[in-house]
mmCIF file of C-alpha atoms and ligand atoms in Angstrom:
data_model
loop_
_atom_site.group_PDB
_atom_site.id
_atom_site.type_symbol
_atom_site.label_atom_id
_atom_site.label_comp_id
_atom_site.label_asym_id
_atom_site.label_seq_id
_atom_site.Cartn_x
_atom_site.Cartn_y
_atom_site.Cartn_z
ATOM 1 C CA UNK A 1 12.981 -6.869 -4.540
ATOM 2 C CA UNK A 2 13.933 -3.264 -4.909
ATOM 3 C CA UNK A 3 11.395 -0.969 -6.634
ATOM 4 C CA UNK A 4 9.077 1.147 -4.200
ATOM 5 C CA UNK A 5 6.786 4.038 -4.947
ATOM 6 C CA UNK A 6 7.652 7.665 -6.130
ATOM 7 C CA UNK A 7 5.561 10.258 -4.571
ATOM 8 C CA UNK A 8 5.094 14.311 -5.450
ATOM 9 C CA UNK A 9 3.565 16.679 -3.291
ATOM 10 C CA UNK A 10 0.652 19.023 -4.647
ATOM 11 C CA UNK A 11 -1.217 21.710 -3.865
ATOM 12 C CA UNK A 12 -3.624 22.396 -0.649
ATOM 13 C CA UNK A 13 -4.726 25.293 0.929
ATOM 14 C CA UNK A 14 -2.970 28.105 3.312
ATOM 15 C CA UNK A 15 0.856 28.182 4.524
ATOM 16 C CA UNK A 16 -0.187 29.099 7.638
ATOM 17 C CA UNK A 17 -2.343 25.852 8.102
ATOM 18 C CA UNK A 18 0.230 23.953 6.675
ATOM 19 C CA UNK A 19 2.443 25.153 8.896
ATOM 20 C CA UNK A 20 0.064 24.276 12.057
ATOM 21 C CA UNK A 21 -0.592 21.081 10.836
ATOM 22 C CA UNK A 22 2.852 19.706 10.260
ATOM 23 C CA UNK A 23 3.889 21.373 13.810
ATOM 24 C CA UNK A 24 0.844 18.938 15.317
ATOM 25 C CA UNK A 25 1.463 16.204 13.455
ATOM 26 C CA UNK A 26 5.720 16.287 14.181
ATOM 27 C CA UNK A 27 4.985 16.297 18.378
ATOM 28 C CA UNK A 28 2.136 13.267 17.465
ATOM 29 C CA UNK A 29 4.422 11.413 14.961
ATOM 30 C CA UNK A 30 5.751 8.873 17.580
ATOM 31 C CA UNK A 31 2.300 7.790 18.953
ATOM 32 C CA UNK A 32 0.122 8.387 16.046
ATOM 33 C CA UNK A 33 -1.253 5.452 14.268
ATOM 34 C CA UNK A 34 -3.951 7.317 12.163
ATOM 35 C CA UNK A 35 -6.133 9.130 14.366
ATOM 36 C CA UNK A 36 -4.342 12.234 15.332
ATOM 37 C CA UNK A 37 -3.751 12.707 11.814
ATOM 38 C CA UNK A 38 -4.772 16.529 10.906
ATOM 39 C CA UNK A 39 -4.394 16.963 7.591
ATOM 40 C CA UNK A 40 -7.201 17.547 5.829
ATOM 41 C CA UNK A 41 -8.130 14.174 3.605
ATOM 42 C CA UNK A 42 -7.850 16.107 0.902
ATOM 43 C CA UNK A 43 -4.190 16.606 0.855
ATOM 44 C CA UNK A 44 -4.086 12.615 0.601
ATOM 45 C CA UNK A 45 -6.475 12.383 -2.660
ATOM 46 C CA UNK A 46 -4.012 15.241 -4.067
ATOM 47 C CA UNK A 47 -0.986 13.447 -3.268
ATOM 48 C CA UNK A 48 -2.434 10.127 -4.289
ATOM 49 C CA UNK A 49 -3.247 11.887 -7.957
ATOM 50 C CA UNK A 50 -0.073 13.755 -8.278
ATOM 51 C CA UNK A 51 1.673 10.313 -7.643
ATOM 52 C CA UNK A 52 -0.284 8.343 -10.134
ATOM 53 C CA UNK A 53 0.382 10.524 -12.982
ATOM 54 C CA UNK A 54 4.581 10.737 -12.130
ATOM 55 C CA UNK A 55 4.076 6.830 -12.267
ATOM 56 C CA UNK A 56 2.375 6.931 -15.536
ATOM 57 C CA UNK A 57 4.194 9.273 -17.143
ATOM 58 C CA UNK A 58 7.171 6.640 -16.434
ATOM 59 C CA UNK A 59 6.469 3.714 -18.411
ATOM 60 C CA UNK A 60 10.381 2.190 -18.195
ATOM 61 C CA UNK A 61 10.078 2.309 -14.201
ATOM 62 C CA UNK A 62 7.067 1.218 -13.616
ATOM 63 C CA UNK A 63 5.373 -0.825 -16.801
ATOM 64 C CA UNK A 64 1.892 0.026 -15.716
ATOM 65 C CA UNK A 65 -0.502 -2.774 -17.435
ATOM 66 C CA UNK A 66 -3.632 -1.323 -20.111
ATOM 67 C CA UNK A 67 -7.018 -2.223 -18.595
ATOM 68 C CA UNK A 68 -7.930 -2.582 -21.824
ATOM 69 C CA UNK A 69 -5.436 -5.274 -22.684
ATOM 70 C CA UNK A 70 -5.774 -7.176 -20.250
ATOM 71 C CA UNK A 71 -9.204 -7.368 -18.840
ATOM 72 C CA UNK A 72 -9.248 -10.397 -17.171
ATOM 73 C CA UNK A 73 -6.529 -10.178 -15.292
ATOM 74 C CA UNK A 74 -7.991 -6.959 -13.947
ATOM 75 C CA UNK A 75 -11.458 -8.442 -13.426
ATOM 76 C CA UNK A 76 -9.577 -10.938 -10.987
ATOM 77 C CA UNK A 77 -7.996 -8.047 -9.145
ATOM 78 C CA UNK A 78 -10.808 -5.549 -9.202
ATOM 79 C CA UNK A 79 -12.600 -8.707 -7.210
ATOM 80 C CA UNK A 80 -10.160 -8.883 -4.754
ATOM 81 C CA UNK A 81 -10.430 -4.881 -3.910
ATOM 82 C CA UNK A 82 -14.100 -5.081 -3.873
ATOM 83 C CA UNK A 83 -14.374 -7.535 -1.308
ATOM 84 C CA UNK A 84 -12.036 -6.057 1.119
ATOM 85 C CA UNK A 85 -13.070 -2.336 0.780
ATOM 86 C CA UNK A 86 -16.884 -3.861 1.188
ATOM 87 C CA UNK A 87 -15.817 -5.400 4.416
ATOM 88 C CA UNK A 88 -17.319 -2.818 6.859
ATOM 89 C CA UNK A 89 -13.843 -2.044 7.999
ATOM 90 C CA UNK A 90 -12.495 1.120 5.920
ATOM 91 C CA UNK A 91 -12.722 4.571 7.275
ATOM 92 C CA UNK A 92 -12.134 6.269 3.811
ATOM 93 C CA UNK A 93 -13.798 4.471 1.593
ATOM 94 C CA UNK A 94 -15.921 6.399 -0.052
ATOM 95 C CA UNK A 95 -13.327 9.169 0.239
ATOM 96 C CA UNK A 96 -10.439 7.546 -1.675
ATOM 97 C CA UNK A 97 -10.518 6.783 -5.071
ATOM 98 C CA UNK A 98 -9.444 2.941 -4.481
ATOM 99 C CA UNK A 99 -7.698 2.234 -8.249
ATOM 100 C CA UNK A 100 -5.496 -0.663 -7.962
ATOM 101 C CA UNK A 101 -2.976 -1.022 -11.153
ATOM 102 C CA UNK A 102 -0.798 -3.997 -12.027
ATOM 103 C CA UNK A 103 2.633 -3.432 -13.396
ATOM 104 C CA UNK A 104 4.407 -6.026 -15.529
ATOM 105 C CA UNK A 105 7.513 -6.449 -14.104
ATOM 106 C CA UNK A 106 8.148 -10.328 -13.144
ATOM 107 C CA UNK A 107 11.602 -9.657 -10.656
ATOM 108 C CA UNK A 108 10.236 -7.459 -8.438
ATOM 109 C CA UNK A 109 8.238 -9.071 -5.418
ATOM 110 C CA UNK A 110 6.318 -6.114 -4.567
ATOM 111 C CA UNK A 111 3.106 -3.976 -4.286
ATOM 112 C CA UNK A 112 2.647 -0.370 -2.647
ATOM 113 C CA UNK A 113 0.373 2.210 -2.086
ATOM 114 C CA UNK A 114 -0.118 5.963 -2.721
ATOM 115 C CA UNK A 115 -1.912 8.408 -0.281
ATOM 116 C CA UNK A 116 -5.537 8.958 -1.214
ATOM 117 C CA UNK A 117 -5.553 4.550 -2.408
ATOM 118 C CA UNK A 118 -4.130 4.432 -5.284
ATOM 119 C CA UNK A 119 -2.030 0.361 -5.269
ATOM 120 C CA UNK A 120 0.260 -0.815 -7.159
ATOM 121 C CA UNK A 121 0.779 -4.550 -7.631
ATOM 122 C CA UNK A 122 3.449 -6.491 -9.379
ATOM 123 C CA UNK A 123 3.278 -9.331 -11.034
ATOM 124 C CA UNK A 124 6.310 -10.495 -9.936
ATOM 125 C CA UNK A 125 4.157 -10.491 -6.477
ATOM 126 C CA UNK A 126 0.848 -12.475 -8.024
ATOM 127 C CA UNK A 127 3.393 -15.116 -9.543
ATOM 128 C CA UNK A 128 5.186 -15.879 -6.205
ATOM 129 C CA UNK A 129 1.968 -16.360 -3.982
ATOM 130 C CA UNK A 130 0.306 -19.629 -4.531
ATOM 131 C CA UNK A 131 -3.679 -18.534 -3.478
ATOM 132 C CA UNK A 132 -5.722 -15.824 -3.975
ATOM 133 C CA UNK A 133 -6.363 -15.530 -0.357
ATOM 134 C CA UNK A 134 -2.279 -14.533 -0.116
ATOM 135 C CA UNK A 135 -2.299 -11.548 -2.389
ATOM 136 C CA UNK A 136 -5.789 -10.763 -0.537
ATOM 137 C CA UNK A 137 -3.696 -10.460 2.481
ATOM 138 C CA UNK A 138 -0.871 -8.415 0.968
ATOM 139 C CA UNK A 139 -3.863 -5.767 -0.694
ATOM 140 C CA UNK A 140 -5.329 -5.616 2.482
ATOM 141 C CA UNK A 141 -1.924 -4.499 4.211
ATOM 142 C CA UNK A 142 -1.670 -1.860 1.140
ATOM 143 C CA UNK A 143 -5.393 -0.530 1.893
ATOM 144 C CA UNK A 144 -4.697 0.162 5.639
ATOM 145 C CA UNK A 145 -1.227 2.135 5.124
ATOM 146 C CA UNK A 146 -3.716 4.493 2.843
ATOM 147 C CA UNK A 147 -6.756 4.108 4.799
ATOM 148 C CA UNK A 148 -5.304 4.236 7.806
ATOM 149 C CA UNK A 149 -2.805 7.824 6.512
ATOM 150 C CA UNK A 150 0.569 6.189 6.708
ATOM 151 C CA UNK A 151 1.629 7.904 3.770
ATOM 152 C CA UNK A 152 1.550 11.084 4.596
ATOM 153 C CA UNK A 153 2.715 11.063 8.216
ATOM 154 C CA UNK A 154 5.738 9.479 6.899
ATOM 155 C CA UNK A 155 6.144 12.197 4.784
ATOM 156 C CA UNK A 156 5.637 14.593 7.132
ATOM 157 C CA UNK A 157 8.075 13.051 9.177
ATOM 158 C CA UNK A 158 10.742 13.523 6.411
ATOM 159 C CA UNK A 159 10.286 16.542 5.118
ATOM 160 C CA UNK A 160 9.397 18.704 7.766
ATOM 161 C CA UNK A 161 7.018 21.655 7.196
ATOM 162 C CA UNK A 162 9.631 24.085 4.649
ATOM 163 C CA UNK A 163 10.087 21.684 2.143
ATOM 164 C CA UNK A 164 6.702 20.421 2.374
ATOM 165 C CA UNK A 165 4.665 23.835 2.085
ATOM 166 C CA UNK A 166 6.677 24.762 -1.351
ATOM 167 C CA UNK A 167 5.824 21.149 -2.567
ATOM 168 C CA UNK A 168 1.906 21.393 -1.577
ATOM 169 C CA UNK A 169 1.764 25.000 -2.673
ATOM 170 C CA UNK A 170 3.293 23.758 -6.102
ATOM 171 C CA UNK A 171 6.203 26.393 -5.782
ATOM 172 C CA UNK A 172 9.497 23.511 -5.573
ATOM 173 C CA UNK A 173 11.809 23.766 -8.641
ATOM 174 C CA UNK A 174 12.063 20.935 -10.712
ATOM 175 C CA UNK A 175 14.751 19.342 -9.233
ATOM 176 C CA UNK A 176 13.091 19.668 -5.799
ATOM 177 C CA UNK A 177 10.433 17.683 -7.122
ATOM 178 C CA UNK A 178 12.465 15.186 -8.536
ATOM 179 C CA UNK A 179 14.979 14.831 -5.226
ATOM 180 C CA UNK A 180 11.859 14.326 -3.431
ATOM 181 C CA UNK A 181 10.385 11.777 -5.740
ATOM 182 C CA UNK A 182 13.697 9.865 -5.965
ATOM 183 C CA UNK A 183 13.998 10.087 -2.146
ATOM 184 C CA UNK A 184 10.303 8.819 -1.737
ATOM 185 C CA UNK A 185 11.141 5.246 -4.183
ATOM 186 C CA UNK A 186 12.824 4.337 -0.658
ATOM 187 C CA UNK A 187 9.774 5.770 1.588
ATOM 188 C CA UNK A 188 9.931 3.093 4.742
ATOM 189 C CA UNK A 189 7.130 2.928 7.158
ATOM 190 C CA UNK A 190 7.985 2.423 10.743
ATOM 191 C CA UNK A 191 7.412 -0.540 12.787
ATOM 192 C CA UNK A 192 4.548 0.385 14.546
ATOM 193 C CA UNK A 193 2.838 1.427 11.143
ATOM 194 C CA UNK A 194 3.922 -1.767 9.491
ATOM 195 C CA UNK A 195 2.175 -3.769 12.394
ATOM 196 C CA UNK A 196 -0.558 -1.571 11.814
ATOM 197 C CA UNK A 197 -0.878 -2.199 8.681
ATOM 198 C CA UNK A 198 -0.759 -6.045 9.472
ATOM 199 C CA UNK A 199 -3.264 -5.940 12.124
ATOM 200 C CA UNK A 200 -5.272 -4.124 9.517
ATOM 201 C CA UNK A 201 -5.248 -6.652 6.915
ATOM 202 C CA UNK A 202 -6.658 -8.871 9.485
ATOM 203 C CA UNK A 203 -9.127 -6.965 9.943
ATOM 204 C CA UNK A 204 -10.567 -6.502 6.754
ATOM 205 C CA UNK A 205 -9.991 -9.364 5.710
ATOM 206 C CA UNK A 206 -12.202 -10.841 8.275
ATOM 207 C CA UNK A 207 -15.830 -10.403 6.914
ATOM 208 C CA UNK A 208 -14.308 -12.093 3.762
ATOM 209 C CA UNK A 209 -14.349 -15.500 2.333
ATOM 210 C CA UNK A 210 -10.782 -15.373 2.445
ATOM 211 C CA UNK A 211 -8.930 -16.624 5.700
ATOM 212 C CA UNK A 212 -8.015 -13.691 7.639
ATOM 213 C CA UNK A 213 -4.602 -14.171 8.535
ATOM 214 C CA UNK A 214 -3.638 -14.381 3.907
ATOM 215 C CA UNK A 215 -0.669 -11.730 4.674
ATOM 216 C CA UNK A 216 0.824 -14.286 6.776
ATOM 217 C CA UNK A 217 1.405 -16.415 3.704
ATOM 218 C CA UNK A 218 3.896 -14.276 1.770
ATOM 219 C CA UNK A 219 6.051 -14.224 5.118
ATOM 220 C CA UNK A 220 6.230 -17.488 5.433
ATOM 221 C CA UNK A 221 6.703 -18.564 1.950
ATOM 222 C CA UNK A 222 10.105 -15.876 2.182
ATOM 223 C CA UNK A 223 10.984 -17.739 4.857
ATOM 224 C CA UNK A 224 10.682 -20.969 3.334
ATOM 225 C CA UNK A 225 12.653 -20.243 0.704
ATOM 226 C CA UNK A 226 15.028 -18.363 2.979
ATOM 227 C CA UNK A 227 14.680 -14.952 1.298
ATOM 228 C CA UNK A 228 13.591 -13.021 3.874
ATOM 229 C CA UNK A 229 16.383 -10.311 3.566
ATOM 230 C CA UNK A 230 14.610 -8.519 0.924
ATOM 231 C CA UNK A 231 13.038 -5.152 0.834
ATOM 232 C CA UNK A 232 9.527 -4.696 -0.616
ATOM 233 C CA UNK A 233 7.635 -2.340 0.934
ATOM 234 C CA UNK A 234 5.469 -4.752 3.380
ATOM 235 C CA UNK A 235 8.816 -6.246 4.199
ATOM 236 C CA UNK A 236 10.506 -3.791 6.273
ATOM 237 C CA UNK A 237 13.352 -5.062 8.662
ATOM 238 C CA UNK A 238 11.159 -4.492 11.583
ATOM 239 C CA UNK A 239 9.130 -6.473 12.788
ATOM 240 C CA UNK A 240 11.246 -9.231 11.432
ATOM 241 C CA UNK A 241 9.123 -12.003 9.248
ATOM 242 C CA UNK A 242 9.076 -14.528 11.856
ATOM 243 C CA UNK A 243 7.184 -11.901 14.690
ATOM 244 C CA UNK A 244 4.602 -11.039 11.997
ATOM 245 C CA UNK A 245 3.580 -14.484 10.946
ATOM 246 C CA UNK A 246 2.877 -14.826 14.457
ATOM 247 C CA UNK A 247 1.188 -11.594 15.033
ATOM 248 C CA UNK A 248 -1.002 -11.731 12.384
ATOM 249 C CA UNK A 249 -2.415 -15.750 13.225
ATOM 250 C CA UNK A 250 -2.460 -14.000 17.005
ATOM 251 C CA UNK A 251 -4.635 -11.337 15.175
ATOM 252 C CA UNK A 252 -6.889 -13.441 13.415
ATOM 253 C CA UNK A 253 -7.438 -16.082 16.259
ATOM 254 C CA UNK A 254 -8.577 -12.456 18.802
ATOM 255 C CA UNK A 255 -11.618 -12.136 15.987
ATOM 256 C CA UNK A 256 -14.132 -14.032 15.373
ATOM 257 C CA UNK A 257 -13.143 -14.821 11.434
ATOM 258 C CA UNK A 258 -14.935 -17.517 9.411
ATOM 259 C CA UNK A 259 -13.322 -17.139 5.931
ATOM 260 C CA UNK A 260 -11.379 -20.265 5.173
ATOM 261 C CA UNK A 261 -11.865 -20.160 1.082
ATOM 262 C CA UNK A 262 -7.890 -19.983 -0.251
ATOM 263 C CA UNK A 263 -9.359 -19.554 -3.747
ATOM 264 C CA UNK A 264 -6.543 -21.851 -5.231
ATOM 265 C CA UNK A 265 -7.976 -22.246 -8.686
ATOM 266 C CA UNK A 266 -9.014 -19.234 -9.259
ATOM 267 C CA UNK A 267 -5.874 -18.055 -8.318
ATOM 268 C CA UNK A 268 -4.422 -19.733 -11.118
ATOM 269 C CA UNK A 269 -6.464 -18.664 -13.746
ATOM 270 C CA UNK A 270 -5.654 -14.953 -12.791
ATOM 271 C CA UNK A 271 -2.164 -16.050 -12.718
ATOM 272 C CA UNK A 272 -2.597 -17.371 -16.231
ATOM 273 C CA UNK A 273 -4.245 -14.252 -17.393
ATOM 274 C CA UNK A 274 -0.997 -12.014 -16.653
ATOM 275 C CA UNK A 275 1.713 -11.845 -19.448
HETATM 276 ZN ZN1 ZN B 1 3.735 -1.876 4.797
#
């Protein structure tokens, strides 16, 4: 219940622009849920890349599972991303590159995302929820905070434009990079991204099979078992878990969603195909 993402900035364009853009984006940062968002898309697919290499290159942090090893289990989650990103709903998605990686690490109850959609998912995660239609949820929450540019107005909002232009235009020492990365394993989205995110999830979600309102399950399960004090990404002190459960059903009962498939046996074989 601990481990979050590390993130490294890379290289775009002009200072100048850079300068501009994280100017804009600071007066919008309050109101902005996506749209406002000036960077140029590019910067995200960068970031996203950048990111995914500092996480492989890491094997003891993050225990990154071989496609090749293990091909069913990634069959089962490649499924999963294929029918939300084919729901209609995504702005980016033929923009992103949309890899979604498991890591073998059974304690942590987690999954994150990268700018650009790269996800992470741990099987610590698949093992708690009890349906496929759960972790459907969770993956679509993931998507949006990509899809919808989270990431990198959060980042914005913490670095400010100085720190940010060396890091894009690759000139940050070493150690910058490193502060920065260690800084960004703790990256926390704010509450009105995090309810974003949730509304999100609903929303792609909907076309599916899968009931719309799946994120809803890993809140309530954490409250069952009364651990709702923890702090994976998706899990942020604000909203609390109670207000999302019932935002999300609110959510899904304002569409028109006909997915009811939980996808309870399959879930368990892709459970059994993890190590
Ligand atoms: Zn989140």
């Amino acid at each position: 219940m601990k481990k979050q993402s590390v993130l490294r900035i890379t290289s775009i364009s002009a200072i100048a622009l850079i300068a501009i853009i994280f100017s804009a984006c600071s007066l919008f940062k309050s109101l902005d849920l996506g749209r406002a968002n000036l960077f140029p898309i590019d910067q995200d697919k960068e970031l996203g890349l950048q990111v995914k290499q500092e996480i492989e290159a890491n094997p003891q942090e993050y225990n990154v599972m071989k496609r090749s090893e293990y091909p069913e289990a990634y069959q089962h989650l490649d499924r999963m991303m294929s029918a939300i990103l084919n729901s209609g709903e995504l702005k980016y998605k033929d923009e992103f590159a949309w890899e979604a990686y498991l890591i073998k690490d059974d304690e942590t109850l987690n999954a994150f995302c990268t700018p650009g959609g790269y996800i992470y998912v741990y099987t610590g995660l698949i093992k708690f929820l009890d349906n496929e239609s759960d972790l459907a949820g969770v993956l679509g929450h993931e998507i949006a905070h990509a899809d919808r540019r989270h990431s990198t107005q959060q980042l914005t909002k913490l670095y400010g434009v100085e720190i940010l232009s060396q890091l894009a235009l690759g000139q940050a020492s070493s150690t910058t990079i490193a502060a920065v990365a260690k800084s960004l394993a703790q990256l926390k989205f704010s509450r009105a991204h995090e309810t974003d995110a949730d509304n999100h999830s609903v929303k792609y979600l909907c076309p599916t099979e899968y009931p719309a309102d799946g994120a809803a399950a890993f809140f309530e399960k954490l409250i069952d078992q009364n651990m709702a004090g923890g702090t994976p990404e998706f899990l942020s002190t604000h909203p609390s878990p109670d207000n999302r459960v019932e935002n999300i059903k609110a959510q899904r009962k304002s569409l028109t969603c006909n997915g009811t498939n939980e996808f309870t046996s399959r879930y368990a074989k892709f459970k059994a195909a993890l190590p």
